[in-house]
């Protein structure tokens, strides 16, 4: 019985097209969903993205799939597209340095100058602390918009609770991109904004992920912008200790009156909710 099976496999492997690249292309008929040819198809794998190794049937790698050279390129493109979609900040798109009014408050003027400089040449971390409506999210969004449109650098703006939801969702087995790839994409993005840190109602899993993300970017000193309206005590101890490192993190406290109220788009935040906490 076993021998018959190996004969069948040998016969099958003879039918698989070979080429100069060591791994051979998979037979098209085995990959129905990807048979649609177009002229951009890779000459090595025919656009399938995967190859199987040209080894005898008794070889341990027989039948194993290997990603083609074109595969990682395609993955990169997928991830870049995903990054763009994720960074689709909708209403935050219009928030730029040009439409921020630094004259509302001296702290807004200081924050404006610092974030503008940072956007031009992002190094280290910036932490924008201040109550709702003080303009910190506007400035954080302006940094990302500047980075994307002027510096043309991959940048990601994420509201922390949304980020954690997103990571949880990526455990979907039908997804084209795995959880690890997504996590890596966010971890390695050249500029990351984490908006509203401390408001997340995180499970221990999510807390751990957030810590891993922040800790990695801290250790690699990757440009990161964090906004919060929370006092230091409200932040996870391990994250707080990284955020308190003044060698890497520039702390900017915004104490401006409710910026959105000024623009007539928002009801004023009650005084009691507008406490300003000192960081670090
Ligand atoms: Zn290929």
PDB file of C-alpha atoms and ligand atoms in Angstrom, residues 42-51 68-71 74, ligand 1:
ATOM      1  CA  UNK A  42       5.887  36.202 -11.503  1.00  0.00           C
ATOM      2  CA  UNK A  43       7.987  34.205 -14.038  1.00  0.00           C
ATOM      3  CA  UNK A  44       9.178  31.867 -11.283  1.00  0.00           C
ATOM      4  CA  UNK A  45       5.945  30.758  -9.670  1.00  0.00           C
ATOM      5  CA  UNK A  46       3.500  31.985 -12.314  1.00  0.00           C
ATOM      6  CA  UNK A  47       1.876  34.338  -9.830  1.00  0.00           C
ATOM      7  CA  UNK A  48       0.980  31.664  -7.314  1.00  0.00           C
ATOM      8  CA  UNK A  49       3.388  33.016  -4.698  1.00  0.00           C
ATOM      9  CA  UNK A  50       4.417  29.592  -3.481  1.00  0.00           C
ATOM     10  CA  UNK A  51       6.805  26.917  -4.684  1.00  0.00           C
ATOM     11  CA  UNK A  68       8.525  32.491  -3.799  1.00  0.00           C
ATOM     12  CA  UNK A  69      10.788  35.538  -4.076  1.00  0.00           C
ATOM     13  CA  UNK A  70       7.783  37.541  -5.206  1.00  0.00           C
ATOM     14  CA  UNK A  71       5.827  36.559  -2.119  1.00  0.00           C
ATOM     15  CA  UNK A  74       3.511  41.037  -2.323  1.00  0.00           C
TER      16      UNK A  74
HETATM   17 ZN1  LIG B   1       6.852  34.181  -7.661  1.00  0.00          ZN
END
